[in-house]
Coordinates of C-alpha atoms in Angstrom, one line a residue:
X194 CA 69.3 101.4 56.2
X195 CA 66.5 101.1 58.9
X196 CA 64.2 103.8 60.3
X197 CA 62.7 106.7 58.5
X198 CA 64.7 108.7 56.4
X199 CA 62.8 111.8 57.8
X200 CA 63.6 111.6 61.3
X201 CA 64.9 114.9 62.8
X202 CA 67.4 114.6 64.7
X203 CA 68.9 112.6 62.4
X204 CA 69.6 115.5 60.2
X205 CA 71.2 118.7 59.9
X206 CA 69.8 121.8 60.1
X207 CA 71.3 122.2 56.2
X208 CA 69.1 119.1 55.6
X209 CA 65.9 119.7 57.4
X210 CA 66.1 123.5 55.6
X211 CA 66.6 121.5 52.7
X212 CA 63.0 119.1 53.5
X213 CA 61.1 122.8 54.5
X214 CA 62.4 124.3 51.1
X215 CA 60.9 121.3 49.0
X216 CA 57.3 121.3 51.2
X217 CA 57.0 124.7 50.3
X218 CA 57.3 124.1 46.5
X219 CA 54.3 122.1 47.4
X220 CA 55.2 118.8 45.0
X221 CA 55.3 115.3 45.7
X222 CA 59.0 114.7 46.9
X223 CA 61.0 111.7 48.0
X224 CA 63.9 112.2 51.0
X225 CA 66.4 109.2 51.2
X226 CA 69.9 108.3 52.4
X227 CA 72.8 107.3 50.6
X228 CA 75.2 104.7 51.5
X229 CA 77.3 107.6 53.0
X230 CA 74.8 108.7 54.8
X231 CA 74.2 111.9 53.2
X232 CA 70.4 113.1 52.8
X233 CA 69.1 112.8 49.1
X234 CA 66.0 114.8 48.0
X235 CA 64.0 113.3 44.7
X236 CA 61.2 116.0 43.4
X237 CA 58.2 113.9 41.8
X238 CA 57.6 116.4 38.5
X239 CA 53.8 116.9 37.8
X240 CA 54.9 116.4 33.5
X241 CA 56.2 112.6 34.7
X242 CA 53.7 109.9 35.1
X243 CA 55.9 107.5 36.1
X244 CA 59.8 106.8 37.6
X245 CA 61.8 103.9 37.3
X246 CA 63.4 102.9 41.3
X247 CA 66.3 100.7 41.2
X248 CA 70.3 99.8 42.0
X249 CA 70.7 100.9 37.4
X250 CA 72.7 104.2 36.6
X251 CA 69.6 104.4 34.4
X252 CA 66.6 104.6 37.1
X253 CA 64.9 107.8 37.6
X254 CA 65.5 106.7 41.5
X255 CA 69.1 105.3 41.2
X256 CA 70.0 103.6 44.1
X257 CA 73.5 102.7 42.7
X258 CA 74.9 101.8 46.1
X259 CA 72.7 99.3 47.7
X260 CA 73.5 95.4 46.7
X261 CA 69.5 94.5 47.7
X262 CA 68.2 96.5 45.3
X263 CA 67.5 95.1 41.9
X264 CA 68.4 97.0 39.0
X265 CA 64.9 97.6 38.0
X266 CA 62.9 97.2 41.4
X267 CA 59.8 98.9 41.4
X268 CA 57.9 102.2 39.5
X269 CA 56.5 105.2 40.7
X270 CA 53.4 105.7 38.7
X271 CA 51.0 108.9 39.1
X272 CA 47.3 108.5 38.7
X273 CA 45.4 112.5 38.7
X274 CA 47.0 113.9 41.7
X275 CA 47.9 110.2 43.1
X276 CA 51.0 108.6 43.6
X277 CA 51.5 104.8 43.9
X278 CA 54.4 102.4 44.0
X279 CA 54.6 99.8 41.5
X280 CA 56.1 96.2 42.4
X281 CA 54.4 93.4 39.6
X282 CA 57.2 91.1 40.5
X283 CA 60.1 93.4 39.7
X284 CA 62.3 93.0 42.3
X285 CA 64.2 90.0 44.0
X286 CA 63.6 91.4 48.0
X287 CA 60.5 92.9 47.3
X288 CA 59.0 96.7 48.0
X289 CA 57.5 97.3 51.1
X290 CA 55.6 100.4 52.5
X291 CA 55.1 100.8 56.1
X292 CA 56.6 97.4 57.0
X293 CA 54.0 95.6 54.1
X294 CA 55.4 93.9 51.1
X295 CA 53.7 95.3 47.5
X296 CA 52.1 93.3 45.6
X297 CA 51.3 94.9 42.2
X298 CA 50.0 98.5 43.4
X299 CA 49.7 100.7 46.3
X300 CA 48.8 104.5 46.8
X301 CA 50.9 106.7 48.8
X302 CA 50.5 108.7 51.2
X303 CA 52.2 111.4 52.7
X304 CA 55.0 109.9 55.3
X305 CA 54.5 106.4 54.1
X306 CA 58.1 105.4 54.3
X307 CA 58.6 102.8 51.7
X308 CA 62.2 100.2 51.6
X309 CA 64.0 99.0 48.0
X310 CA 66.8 96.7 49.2
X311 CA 68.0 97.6 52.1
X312 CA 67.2 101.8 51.6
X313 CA 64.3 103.6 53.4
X314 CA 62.4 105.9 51.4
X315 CA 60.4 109.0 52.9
X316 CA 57.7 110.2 50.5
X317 CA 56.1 113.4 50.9
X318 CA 53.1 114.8 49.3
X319 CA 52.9 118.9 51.4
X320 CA 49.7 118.9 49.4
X321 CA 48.1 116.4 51.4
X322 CA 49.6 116.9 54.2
X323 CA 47.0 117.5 56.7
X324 CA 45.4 121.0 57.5
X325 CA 46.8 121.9 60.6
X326 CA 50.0 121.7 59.4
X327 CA 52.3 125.0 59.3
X328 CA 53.8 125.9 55.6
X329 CA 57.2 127.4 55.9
X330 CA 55.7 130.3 54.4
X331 CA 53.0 130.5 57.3
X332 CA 56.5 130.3 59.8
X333 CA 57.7 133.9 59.4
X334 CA 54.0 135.2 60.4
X335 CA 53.9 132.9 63.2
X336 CA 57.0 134.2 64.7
X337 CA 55.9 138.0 65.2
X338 CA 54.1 135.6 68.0
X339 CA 57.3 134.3 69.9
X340 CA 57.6 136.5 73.1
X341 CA 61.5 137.9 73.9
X342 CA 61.9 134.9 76.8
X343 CA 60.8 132.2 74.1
X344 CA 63.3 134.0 72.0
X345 CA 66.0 133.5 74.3
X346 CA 65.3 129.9 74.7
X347 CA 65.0 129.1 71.0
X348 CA 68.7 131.0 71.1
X349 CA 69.9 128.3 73.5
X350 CA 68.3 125.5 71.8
X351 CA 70.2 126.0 68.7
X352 CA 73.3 127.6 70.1
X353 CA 75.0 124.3 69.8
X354 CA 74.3 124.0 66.0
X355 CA 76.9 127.2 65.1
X356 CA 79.4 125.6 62.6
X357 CA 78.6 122.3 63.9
X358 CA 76.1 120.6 61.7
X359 CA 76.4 117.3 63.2
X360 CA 75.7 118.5 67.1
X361 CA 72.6 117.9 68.0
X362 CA 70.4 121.2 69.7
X363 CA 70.6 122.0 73.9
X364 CA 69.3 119.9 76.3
X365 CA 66.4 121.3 78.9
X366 CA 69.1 121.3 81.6
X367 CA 71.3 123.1 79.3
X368 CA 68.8 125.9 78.4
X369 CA 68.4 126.2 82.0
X370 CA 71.9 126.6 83.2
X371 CA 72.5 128.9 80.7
X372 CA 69.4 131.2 81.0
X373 CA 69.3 130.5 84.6
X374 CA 65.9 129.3 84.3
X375 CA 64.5 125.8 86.2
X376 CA 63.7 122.8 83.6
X377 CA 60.1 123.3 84.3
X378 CA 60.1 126.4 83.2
X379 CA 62.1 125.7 79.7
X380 CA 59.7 122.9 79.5
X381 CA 56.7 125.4 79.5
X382 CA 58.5 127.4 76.7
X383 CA 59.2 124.9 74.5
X384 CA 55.5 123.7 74.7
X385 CA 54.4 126.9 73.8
X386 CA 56.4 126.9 71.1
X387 CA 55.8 124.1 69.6
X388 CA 52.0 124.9 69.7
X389 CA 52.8 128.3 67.9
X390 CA 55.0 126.6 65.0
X391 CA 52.5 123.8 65.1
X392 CA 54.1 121.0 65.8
X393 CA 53.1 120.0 69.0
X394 CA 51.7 116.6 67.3
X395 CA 55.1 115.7 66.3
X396 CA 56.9 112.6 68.2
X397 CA 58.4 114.0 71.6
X398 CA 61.9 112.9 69.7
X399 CA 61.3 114.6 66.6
X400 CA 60.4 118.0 68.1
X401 CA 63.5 119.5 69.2
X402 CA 65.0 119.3 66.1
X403 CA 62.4 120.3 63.6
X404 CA 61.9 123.7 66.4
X405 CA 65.3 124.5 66.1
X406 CA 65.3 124.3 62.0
X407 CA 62.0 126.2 62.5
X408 CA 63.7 129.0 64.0
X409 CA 66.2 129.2 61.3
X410 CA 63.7 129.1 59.0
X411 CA 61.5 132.2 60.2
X412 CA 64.2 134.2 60.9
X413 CA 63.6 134.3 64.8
X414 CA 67.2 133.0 65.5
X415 CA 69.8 133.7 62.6
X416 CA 74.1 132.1 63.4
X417 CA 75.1 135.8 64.0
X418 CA 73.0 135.4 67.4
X419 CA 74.5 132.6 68.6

């Protein structure tokens, strides 16, 4: 698999509920894909000091699936509130983080993506994460913010999510023509909300997405409006 693992609108608003849920918890986790493409979420427990990662039944990380992956390919080890990949010449393909091949050790850090065989592996450490970034628990405050016309455009973002998990959310043009709005104008929303939820850092791709689960999330839009 190529890419990040954590990329929005790759995922389903089940799944990014699913990533918000685990940051909140506030432990190391791991998000990953299996070979059918369904999202896999691996909590790092604070009582483990280290994880086996590998294509064995037996690994902690059991990547069963992918034919790259040595049985035993690399360890998780944590070191104090630290968690670092271990590859002393485990695996046949390698581990790599961030594009890098491991050799022996490396620290993570929170969205280092790292790839065993041919799987991409998302860690996340909310903990770390840095300041400015919103907890799930900080959403539901932050949406006592969102006006009644940013409400209506968060509406029409997600309206095409109702019992379709795969459909991705509205276009700009489509929030127009449905709220009778010009693009501009659904542009200015949107960039005010992102700024609210804070997540106007995120990648321009990424945003749409993670808004729309946001919504969910904080109770702003709920399936019985749309």
């Amino acid at each position: 698999m190529s890419g990040s693992p954590l990329t929005p609108h790759q995922a389903t608003p089940a799944e990014l509920q699913a990533r918000l849920a685990a940051e909140r918890r506030g432990e190391p986790f791991l998000v990953l894909r299996d070979d059918g493409g369904a999202q896999r979420i691996v909590e790092l427990p604070p009582d483990r000091d280290r994880l086996s990662c590998g294509r064995s039944e037996e690994c902690d990380v059991a990547l069963t699936w992918d034919s790259e992956a040595s049985r035993l390919h690399a360890e998780l080890e944590r070191v104090g509130s630290h968690w670092l990949v271990v590859d002393d010449g485990l695996s046949r393909n390698g581990t790599f983080v961030g594009g890098e091949r491991v050799s022996g050790r490396r620290r993570l850090r929170d969205g280092d993506v790292l790839r065993l065989g041919g799987t991409s592996i998302a860690f996340r450490q909310p903990a770390a994460a840095d300041a400015a970034t919103t907890k799930l628990s900080d959403h539901r405050e932050l949406a006592a913010h969102v006006t009644e016309a940013q409400r209506r455009v968060l509406m029409a973002l997600c309206r095409p999510l109702k019992g379709s998990a795969a459909t991705l959310p509205a276009t700009n043009a489509q929030i127009a023509g449905e709220l009778h709005l010009s693009v501009a104008a659904v542009k200015s929303h949107l960039r005010a909300l992102c700024r609210t939820f804070g997540i106007d850092d995120l990648p321009q791709q990424e945003k749409r997405m993670t808004l729309a689960a946001l919504a969910f999330s904080a109770g702003v839009v709920s399936d019985r409006d749309l």
